Tab-separated table of C-alpha atoms (C1' of nucleotides) in Angstrom:
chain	number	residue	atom	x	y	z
A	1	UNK	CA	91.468	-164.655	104.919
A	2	UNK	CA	94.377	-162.741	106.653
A	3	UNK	CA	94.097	-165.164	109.424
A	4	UNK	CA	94.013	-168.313	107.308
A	5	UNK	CA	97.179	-167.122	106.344
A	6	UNK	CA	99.137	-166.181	109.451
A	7	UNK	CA	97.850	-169.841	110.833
A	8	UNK	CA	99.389	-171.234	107.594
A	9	UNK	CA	102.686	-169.552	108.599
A	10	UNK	CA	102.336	-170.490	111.658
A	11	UNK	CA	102.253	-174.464	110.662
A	12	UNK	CA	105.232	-173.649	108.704
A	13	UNK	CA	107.095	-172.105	111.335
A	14	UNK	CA	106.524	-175.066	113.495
A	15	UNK	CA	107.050	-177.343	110.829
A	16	UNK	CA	110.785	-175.597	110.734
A	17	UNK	CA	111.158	-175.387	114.091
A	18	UNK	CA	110.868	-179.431	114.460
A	19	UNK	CA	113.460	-179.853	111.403
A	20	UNK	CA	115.828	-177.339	113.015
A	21	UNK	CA	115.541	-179.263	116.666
A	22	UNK	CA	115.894	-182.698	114.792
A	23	UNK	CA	119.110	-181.496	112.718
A	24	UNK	CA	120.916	-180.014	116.142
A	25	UNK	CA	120.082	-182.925	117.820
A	26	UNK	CA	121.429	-185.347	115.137
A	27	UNK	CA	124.500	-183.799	114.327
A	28	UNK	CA	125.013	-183.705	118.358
A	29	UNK	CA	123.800	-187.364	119.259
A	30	UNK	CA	123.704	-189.235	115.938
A	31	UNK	CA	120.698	-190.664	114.133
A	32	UNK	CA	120.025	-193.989	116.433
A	33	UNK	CA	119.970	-191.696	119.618
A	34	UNK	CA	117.665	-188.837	117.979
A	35	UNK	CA	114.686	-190.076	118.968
A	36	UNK	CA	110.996	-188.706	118.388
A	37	UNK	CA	110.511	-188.003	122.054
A	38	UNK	CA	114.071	-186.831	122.483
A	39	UNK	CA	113.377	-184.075	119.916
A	40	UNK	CA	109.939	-183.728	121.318
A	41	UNK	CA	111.298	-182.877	124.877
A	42	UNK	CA	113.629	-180.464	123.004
A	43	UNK	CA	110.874	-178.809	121.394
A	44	UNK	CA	108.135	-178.883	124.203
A	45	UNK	CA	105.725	-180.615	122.226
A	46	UNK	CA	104.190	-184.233	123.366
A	47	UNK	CA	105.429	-186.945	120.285
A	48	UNK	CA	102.487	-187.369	118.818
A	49	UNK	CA	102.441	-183.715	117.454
A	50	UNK	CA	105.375	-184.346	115.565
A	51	UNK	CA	103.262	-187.010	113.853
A	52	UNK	CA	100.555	-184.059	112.901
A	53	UNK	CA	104.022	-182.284	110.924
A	54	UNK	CA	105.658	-185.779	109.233
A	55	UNK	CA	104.284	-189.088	108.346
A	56	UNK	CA	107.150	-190.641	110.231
A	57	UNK	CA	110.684	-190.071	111.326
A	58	UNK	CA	112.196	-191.129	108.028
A	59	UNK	CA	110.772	-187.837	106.770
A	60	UNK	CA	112.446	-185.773	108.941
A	61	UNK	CA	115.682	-187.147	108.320
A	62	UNK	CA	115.401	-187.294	104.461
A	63	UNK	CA	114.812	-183.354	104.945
A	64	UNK	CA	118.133	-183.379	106.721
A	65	UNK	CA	119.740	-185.590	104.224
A	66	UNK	CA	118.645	-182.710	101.411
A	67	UNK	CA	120.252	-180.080	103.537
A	68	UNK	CA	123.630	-182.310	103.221
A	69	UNK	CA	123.183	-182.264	99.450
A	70	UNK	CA	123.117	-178.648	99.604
A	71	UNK	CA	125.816	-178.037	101.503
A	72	UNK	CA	127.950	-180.964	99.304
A	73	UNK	CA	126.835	-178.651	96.286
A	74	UNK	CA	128.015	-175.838	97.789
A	75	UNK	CA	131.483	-177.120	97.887
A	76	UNK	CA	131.254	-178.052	94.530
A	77	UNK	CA	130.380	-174.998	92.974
A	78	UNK	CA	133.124	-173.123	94.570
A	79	UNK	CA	134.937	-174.982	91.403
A	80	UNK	CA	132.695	-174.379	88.622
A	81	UNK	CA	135.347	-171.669	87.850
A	82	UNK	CA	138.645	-173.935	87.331
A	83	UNK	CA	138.867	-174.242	83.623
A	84	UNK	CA	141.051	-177.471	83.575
A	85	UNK	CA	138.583	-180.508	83.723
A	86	UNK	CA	141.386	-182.501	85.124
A	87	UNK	CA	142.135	-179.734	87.802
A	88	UNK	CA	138.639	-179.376	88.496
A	89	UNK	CA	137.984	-182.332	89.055
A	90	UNK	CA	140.988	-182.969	91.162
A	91	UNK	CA	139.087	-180.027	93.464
A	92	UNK	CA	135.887	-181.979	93.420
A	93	UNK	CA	137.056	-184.729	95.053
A	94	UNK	CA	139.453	-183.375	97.209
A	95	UNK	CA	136.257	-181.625	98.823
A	96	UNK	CA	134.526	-184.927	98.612
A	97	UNK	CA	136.523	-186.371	101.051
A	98	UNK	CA	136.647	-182.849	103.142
A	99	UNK	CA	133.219	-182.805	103.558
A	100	UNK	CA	132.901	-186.441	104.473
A	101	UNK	CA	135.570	-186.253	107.439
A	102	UNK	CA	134.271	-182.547	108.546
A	103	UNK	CA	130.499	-183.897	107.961
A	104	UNK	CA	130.953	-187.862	108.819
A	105	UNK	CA	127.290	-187.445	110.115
A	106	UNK	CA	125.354	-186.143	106.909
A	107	UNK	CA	127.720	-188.031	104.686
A	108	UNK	CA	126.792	-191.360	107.067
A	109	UNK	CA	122.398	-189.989	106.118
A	110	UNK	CA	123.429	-189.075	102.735
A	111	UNK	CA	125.285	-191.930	101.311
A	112	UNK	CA	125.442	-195.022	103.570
A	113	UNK	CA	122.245	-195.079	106.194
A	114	UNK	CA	119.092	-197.039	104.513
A	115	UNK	CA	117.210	-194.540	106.932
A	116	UNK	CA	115.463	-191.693	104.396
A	117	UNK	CA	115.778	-193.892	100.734
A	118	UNK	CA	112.551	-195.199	101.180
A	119	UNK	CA	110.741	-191.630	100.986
A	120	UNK	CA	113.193	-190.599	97.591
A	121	UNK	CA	112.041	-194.097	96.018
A	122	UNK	CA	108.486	-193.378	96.906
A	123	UNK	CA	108.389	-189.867	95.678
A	124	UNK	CA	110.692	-190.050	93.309
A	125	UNK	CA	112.468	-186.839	93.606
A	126	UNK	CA	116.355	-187.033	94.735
A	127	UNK	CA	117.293	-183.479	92.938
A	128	UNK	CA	120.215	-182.906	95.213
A	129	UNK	CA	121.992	-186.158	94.626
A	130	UNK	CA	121.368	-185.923	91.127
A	131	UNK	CA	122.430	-182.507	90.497
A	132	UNK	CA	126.070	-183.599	92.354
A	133	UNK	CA	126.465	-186.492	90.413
A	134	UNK	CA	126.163	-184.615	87.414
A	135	UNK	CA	128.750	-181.982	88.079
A	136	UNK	CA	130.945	-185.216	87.965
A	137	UNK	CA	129.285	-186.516	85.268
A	138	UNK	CA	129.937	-182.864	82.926
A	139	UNK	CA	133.578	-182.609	84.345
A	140	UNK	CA	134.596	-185.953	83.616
A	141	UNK	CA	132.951	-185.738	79.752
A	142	UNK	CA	135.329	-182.289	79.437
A	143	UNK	CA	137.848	-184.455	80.597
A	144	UNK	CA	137.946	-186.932	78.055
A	145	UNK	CA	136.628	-184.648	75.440
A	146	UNK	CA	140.223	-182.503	75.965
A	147	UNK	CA	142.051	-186.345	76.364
A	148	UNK	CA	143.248	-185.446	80.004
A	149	UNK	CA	141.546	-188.743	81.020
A	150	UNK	CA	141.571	-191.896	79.607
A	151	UNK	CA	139.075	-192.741	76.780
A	152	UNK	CA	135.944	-194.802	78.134
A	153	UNK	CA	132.272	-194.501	78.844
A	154	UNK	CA	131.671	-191.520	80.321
A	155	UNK	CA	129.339	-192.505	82.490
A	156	UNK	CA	131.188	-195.383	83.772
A	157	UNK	CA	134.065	-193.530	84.164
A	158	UNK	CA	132.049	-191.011	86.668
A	159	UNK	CA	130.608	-194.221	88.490
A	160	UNK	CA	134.203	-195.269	88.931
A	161	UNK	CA	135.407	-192.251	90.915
A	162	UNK	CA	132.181	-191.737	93.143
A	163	UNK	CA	133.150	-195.203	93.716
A	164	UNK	CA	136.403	-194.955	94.327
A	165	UNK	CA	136.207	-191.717	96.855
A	166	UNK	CA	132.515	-193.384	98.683
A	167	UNK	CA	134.863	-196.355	99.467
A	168	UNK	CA	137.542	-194.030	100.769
A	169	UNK	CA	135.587	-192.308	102.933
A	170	UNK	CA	133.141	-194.750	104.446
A	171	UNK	CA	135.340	-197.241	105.007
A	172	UNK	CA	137.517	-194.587	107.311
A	173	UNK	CA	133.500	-192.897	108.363
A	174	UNK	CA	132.481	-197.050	109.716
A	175	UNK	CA	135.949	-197.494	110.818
A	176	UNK	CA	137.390	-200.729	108.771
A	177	UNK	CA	140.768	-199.291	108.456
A	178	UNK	CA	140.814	-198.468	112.486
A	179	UNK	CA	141.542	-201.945	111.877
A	180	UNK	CA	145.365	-201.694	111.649
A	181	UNK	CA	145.608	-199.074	113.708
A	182	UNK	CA	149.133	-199.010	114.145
A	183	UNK	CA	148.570	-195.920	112.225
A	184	UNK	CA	147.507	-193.108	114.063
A	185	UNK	CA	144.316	-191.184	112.773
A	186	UNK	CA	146.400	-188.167	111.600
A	187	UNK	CA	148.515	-190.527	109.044
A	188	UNK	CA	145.459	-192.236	107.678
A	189	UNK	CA	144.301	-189.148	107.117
A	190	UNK	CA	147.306	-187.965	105.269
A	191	UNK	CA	147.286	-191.364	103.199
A	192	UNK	CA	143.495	-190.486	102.472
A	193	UNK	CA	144.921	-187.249	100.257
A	194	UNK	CA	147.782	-189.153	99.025
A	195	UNK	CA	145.430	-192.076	97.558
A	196	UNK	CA	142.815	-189.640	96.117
A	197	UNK	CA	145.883	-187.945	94.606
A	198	UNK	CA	147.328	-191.587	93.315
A	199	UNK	CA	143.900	-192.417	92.162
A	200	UNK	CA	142.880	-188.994	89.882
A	201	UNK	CA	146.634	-189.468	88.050
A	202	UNK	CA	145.998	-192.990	87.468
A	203	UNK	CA	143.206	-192.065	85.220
A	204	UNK	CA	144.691	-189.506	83.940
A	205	UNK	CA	145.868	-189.742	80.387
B	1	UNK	CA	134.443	-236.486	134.926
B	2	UNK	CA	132.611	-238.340	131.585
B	3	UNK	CA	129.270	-236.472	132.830
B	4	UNK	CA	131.257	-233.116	132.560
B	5	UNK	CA	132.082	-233.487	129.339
B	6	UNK	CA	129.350	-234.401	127.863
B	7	UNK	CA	127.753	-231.431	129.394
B	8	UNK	CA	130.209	-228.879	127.836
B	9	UNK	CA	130.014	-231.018	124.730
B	10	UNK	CA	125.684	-230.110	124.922
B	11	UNK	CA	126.368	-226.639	126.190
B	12	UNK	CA	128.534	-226.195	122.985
B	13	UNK	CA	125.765	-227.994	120.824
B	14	UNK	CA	122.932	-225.162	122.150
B	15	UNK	CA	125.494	-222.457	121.238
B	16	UNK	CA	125.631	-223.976	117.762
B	17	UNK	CA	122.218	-224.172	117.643
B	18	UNK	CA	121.783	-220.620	118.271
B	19	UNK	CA	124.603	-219.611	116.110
B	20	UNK	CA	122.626	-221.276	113.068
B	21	UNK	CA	118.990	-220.208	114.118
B	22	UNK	CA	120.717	-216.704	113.897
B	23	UNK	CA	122.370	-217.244	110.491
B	24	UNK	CA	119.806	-218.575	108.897
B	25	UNK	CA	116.826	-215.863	109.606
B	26	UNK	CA	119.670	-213.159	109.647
B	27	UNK	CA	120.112	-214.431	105.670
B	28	UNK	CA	116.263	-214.763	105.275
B	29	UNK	CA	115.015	-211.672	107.651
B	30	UNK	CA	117.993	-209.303	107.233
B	31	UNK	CA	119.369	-207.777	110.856
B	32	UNK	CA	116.966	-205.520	111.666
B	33	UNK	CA	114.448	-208.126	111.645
B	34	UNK	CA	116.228	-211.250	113.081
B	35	UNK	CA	115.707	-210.441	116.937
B	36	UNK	CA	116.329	-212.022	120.352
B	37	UNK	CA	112.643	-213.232	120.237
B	38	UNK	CA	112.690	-213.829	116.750
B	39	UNK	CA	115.620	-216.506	117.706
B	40	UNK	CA	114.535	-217.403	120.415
B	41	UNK	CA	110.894	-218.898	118.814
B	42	UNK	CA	112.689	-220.715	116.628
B	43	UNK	CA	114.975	-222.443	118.428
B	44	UNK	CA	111.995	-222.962	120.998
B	45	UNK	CA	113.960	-221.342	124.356
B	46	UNK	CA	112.497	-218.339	125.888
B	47	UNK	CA	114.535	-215.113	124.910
B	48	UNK	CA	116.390	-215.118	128.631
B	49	UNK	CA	118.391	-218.464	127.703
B	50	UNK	CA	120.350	-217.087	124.807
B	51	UNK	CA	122.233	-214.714	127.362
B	52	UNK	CA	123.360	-217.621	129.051
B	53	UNK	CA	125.209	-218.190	125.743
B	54	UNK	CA	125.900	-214.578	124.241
B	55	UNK	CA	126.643	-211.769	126.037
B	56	UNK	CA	124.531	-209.753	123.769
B	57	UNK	CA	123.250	-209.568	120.271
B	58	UNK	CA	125.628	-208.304	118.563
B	59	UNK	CA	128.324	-211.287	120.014
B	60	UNK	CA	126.095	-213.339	117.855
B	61	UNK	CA	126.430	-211.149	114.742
B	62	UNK	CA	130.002	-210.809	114.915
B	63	UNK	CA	130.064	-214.341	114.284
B	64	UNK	CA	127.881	-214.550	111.266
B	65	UNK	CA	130.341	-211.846	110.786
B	66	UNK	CA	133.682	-213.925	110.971
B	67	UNK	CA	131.482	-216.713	108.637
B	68	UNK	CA	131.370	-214.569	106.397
B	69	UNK	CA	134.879	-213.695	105.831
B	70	UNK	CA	135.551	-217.172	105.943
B	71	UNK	CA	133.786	-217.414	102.379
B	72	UNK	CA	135.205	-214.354	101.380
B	73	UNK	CA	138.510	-215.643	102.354
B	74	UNK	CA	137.666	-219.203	100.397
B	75	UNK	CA	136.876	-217.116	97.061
B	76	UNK	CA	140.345	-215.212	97.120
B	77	UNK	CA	142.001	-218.925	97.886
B	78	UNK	CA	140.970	-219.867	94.673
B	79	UNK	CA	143.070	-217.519	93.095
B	80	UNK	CA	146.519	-217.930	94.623
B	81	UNK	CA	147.939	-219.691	91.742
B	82	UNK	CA	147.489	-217.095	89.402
B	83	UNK	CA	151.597	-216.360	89.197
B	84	UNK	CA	151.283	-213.325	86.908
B	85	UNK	CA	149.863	-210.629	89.952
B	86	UNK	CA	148.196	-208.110	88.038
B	87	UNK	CA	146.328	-211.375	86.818
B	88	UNK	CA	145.557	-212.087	90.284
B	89	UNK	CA	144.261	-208.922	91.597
B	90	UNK	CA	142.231	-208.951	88.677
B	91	UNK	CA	140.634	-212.540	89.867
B	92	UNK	CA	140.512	-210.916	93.413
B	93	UNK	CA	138.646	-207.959	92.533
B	94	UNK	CA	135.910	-209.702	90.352
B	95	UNK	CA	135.629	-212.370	93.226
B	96	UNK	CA	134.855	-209.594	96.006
B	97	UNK	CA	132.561	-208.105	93.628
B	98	UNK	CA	130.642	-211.062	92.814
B	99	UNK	CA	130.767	-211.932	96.507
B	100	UNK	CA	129.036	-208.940	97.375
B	101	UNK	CA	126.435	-209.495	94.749
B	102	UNK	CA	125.583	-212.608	95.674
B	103	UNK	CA	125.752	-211.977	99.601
B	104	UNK	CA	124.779	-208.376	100.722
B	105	UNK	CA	123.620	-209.735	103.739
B	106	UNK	CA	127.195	-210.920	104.947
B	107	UNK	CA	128.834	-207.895	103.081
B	108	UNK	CA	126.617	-205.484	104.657
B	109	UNK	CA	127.137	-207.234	107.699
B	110	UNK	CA	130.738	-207.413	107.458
B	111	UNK	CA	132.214	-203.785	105.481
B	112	UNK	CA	128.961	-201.693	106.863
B	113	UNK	CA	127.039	-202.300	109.464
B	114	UNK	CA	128.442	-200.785	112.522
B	115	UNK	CA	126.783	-203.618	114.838
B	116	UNK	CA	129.512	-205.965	115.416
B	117	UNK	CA	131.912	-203.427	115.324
B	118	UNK	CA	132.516	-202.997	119.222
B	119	UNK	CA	133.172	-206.282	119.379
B	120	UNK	CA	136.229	-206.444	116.895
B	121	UNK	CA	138.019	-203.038	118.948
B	122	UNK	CA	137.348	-204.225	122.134
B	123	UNK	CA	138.617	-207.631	122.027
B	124	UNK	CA	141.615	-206.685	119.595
B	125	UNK	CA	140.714	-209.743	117.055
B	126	UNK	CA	140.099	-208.536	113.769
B	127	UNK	CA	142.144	-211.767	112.491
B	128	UNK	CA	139.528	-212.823	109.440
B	129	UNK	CA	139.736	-209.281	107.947
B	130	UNK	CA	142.906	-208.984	108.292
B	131	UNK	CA	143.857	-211.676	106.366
B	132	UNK	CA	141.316	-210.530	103.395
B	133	UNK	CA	143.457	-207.653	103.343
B	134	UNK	CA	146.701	-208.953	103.355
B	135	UNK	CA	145.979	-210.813	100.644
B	136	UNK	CA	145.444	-207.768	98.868
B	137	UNK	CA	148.743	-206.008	100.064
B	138	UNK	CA	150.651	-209.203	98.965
B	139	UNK	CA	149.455	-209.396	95.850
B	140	UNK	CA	150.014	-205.295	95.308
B	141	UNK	CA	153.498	-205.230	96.027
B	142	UNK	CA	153.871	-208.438	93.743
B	143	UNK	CA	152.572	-206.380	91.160
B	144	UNK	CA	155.071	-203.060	91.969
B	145	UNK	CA	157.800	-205.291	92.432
B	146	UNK	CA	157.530	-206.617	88.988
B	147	UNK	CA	156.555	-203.204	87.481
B	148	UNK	CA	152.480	-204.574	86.889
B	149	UNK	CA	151.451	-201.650	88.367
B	150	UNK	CA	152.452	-198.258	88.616
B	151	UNK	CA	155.378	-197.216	92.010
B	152	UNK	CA	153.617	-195.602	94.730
B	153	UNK	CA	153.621	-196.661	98.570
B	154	UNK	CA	152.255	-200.145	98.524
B	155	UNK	CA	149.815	-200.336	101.665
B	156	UNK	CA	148.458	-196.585	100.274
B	157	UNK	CA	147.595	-198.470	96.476
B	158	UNK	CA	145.918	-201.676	98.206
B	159	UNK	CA	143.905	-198.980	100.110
B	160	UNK	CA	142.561	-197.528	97.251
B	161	UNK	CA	142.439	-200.906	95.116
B	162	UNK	CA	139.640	-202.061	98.541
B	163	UNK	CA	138.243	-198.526	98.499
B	164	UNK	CA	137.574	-198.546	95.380
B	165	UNK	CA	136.056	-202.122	95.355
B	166	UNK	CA	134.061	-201.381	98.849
B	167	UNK	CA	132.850	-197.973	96.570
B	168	UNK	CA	131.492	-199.721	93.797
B	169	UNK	CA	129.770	-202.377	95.750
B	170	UNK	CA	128.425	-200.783	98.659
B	171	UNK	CA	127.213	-197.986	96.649
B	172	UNK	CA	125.098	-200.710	94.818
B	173	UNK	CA	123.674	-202.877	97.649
B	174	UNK	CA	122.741	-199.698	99.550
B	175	UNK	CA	120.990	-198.414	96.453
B	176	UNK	CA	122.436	-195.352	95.787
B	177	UNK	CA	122.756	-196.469	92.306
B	178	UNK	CA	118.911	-197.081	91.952
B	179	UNK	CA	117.928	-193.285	91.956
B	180	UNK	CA	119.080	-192.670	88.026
B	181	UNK	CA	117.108	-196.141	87.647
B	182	UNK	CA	117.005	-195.441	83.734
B	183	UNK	CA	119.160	-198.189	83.356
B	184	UNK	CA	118.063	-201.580	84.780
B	185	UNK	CA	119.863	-203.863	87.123
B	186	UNK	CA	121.474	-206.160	84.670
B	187	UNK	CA	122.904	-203.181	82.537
B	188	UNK	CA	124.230	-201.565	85.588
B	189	UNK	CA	125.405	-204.888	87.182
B	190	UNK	CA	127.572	-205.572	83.720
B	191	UNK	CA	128.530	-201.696	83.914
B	192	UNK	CA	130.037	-202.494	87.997
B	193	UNK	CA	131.884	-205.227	85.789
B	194	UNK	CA	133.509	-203.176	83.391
B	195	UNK	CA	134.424	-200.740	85.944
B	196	UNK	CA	136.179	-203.116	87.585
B	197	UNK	CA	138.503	-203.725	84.241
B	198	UNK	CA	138.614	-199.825	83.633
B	199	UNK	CA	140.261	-199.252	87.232
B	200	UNK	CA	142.668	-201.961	87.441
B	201	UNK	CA	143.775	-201.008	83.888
B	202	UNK	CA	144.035	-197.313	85.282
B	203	UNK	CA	146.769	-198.946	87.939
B	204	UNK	CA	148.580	-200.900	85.301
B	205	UNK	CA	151.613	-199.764	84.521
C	1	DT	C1'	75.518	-164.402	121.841
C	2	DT	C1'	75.353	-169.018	121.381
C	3	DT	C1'	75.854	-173.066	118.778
C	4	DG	C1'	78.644	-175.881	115.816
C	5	DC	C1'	82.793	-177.188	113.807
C	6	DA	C1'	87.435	-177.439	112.654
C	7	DT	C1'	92.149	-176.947	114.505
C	8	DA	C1'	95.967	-178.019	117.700
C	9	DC	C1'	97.401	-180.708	120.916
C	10	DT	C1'	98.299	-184.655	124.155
C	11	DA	C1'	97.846	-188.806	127.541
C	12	DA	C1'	97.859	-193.233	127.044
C	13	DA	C1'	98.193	-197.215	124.670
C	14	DC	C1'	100.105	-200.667	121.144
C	15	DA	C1'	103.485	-203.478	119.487
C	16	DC	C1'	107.892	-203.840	119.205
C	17	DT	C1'	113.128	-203.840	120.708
C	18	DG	C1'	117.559	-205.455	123.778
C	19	DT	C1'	118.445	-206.798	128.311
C	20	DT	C1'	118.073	-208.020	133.479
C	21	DT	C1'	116.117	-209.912	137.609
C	22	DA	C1'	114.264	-213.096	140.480
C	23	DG	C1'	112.616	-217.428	140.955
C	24	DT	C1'	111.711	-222.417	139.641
C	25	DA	C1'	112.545	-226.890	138.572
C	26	DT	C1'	116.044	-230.529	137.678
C	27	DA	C1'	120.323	-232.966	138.242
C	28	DT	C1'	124.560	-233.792	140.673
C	29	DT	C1'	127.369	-233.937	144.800
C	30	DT	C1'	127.980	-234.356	149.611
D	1	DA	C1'	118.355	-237.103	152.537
D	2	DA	C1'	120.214	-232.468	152.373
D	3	DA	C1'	122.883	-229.087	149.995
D	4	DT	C1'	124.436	-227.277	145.944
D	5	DA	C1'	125.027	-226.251	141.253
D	6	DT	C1'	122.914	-226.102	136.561
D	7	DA	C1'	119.508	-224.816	133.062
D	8	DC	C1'	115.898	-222.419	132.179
D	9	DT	C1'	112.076	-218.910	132.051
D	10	DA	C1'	108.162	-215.478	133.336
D	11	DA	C1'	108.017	-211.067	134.023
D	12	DA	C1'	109.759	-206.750	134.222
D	13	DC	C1'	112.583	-202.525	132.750
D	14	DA	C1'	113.620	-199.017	129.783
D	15	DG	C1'	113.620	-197.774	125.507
D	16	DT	C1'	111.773	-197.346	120.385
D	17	DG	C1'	108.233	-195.663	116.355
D	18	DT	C1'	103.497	-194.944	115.855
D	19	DT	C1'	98.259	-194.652	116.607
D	20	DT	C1'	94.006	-193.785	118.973
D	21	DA	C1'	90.780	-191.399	121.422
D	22	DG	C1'	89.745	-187.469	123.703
D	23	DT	C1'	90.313	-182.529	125.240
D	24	DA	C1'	90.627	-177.894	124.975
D	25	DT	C1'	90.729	-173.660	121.985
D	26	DG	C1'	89.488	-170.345	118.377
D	27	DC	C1'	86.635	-169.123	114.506
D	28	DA	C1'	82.276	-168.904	111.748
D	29	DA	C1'	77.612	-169.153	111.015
D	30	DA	C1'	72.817	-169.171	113.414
DNA sequence: TTTGCATACTAAACACTGTTTAGTATATTT
DNA sequence: AAATATACTAAACAGTGTTTAGTATGCAAA
């Protein structure tokens, strides 16, 4: 059954090799111009074996959306250490934003593009997002359990800051406040940090 | 020159006609779904004749666009007699909320979609949104002047008031809410409420 | 060794999309 | 009556996601 096996790897390997094409290729041309037969050129595979590796294209980019998550958690995690709830989560979002402006194009998949939802309401699995919003979750219930924020329902309080930074950071990602662009991209930027900074002491206690 | 006239007066009339076609099946169909052809049957003209009108399809949705912000624009009207401003941001922010509820289409359309977007920076008008936002500003530095609302740079707070707002909403109509679906959608629709109330009473002084 | 079968792949097609081109009627002006 | 301008469209172009039908290839049983 040896060769059952190496077959099996083989499937896997080009199962990886279409995910790793798809990924380069979106984070290089965006998701509208990442097209089946663009990464099927890349590849040197016809389109239609792409089809024999993923029920459609949405599948392929939900994969890629996961790999965002786990690079957002990664961020996070570099503050599990801060004992301060307040401090931590003053870290969190800081790296929120960070990773949207260094990452606009898996923050765009992850948290604003209909494009891969359909697959995580279908199979009902959506691990990665859950597990982030649940660092927030924890970190704002220390905080109010210590009364460094303000008293409320914890879990409205953590819907309130995801708000708060996804507005940030999509409205700069789909360009509303290029809008008044008498500002140049460098001070919007700087006002970004300032308003995250104005928003986390306005809840504070 | 009577016969001249009268045909700009018709020309105007098929533009119209389009203009609503489009509105109507964008509002029934979503974008993705409302296409030239799609228009174009129901208006009974072949696809070809709307380009004698629009230069493309997106001219078309960046004035379903601008309607949009014309009713967006009516709700915060109502509100400019509210003297007291924290009162009146208050008003503001559960009137773009409730917009948004009640039309994702347009707010999609108008704080998300990227389509009519090229439109708006290449032709420098931006007026409608604009003047949604300005509201805002006003009625922020109202509320520092008169010490509603806690001192900080005043176009940096009505930033995060709208990100905040543009957060909360856009986070629900694009679903990203759904995925701890416990909770059903009136509970979380009351919850978006009472976040609301929670951050504005964060910016109080 | 040869037959049979499953695996891996693809050319071509299907049904769409936004957009352009070239040509046809009709109406107005000369 | 001839020339011109207007309004419109059939058909095509270049692209999209996806499916179908068919072709090789490699492995297992006869």
């Amino acid at each position: 059954m040896a060769i059952k096996d190496r077959k099996e790897r083989d499937k896997l390997d080009r199962r990886k090799l279409i995910i790793e094409s798809a990924t380069r290729l979106f984070l290089e041309l965006g998701y509208e111009k990442t097209s089946i037969r663009t990464i099927a050129d890349d590849i040197e595979y016809s389109p239609a074996t792409i089809y024999l590796y993923f029920k459609e294209k949405d599948e392929i980019f939900y994969i890629i959306h996961e790999q965002g998550f786990v690079l957002l958690n990664n961020e996070f995690a570099k503050h599990v250490h801060i004992e301060n709830p307040f401090e931590r989560l003053t870290a969190i979002g800081h790296s929120y934003l960070n990773f949207a402006l260094d990452n606009p194009d898996y923050y765009d998949l992850m948290f604003i593009m209909r494009a891969p939802l359909q697959e995580i309401s279908c199979l009902e699995k959506w691990d990665a997002g859950d597990s982030a919003f649940q660092v927030l979750v924890d970190t704002v219930s220390e905080g109010i359990d210590q009364r460094l924020l303000k008293e409320a329902d914890k879990f409205m309080v953590a819907l309130t800051v995801w708000s708060y930074a996804h507005g940030l950071v999509s409205l700069y990602i789909r360009e509303r406040f290029q809008s008044m662009k008498k500002v140049d991209d460098q001070v919007l930027k700087n006002m970004l940090g300032q308003s995250m900074d104005f928003f986390l002491k306005s809840i504070q206690h």
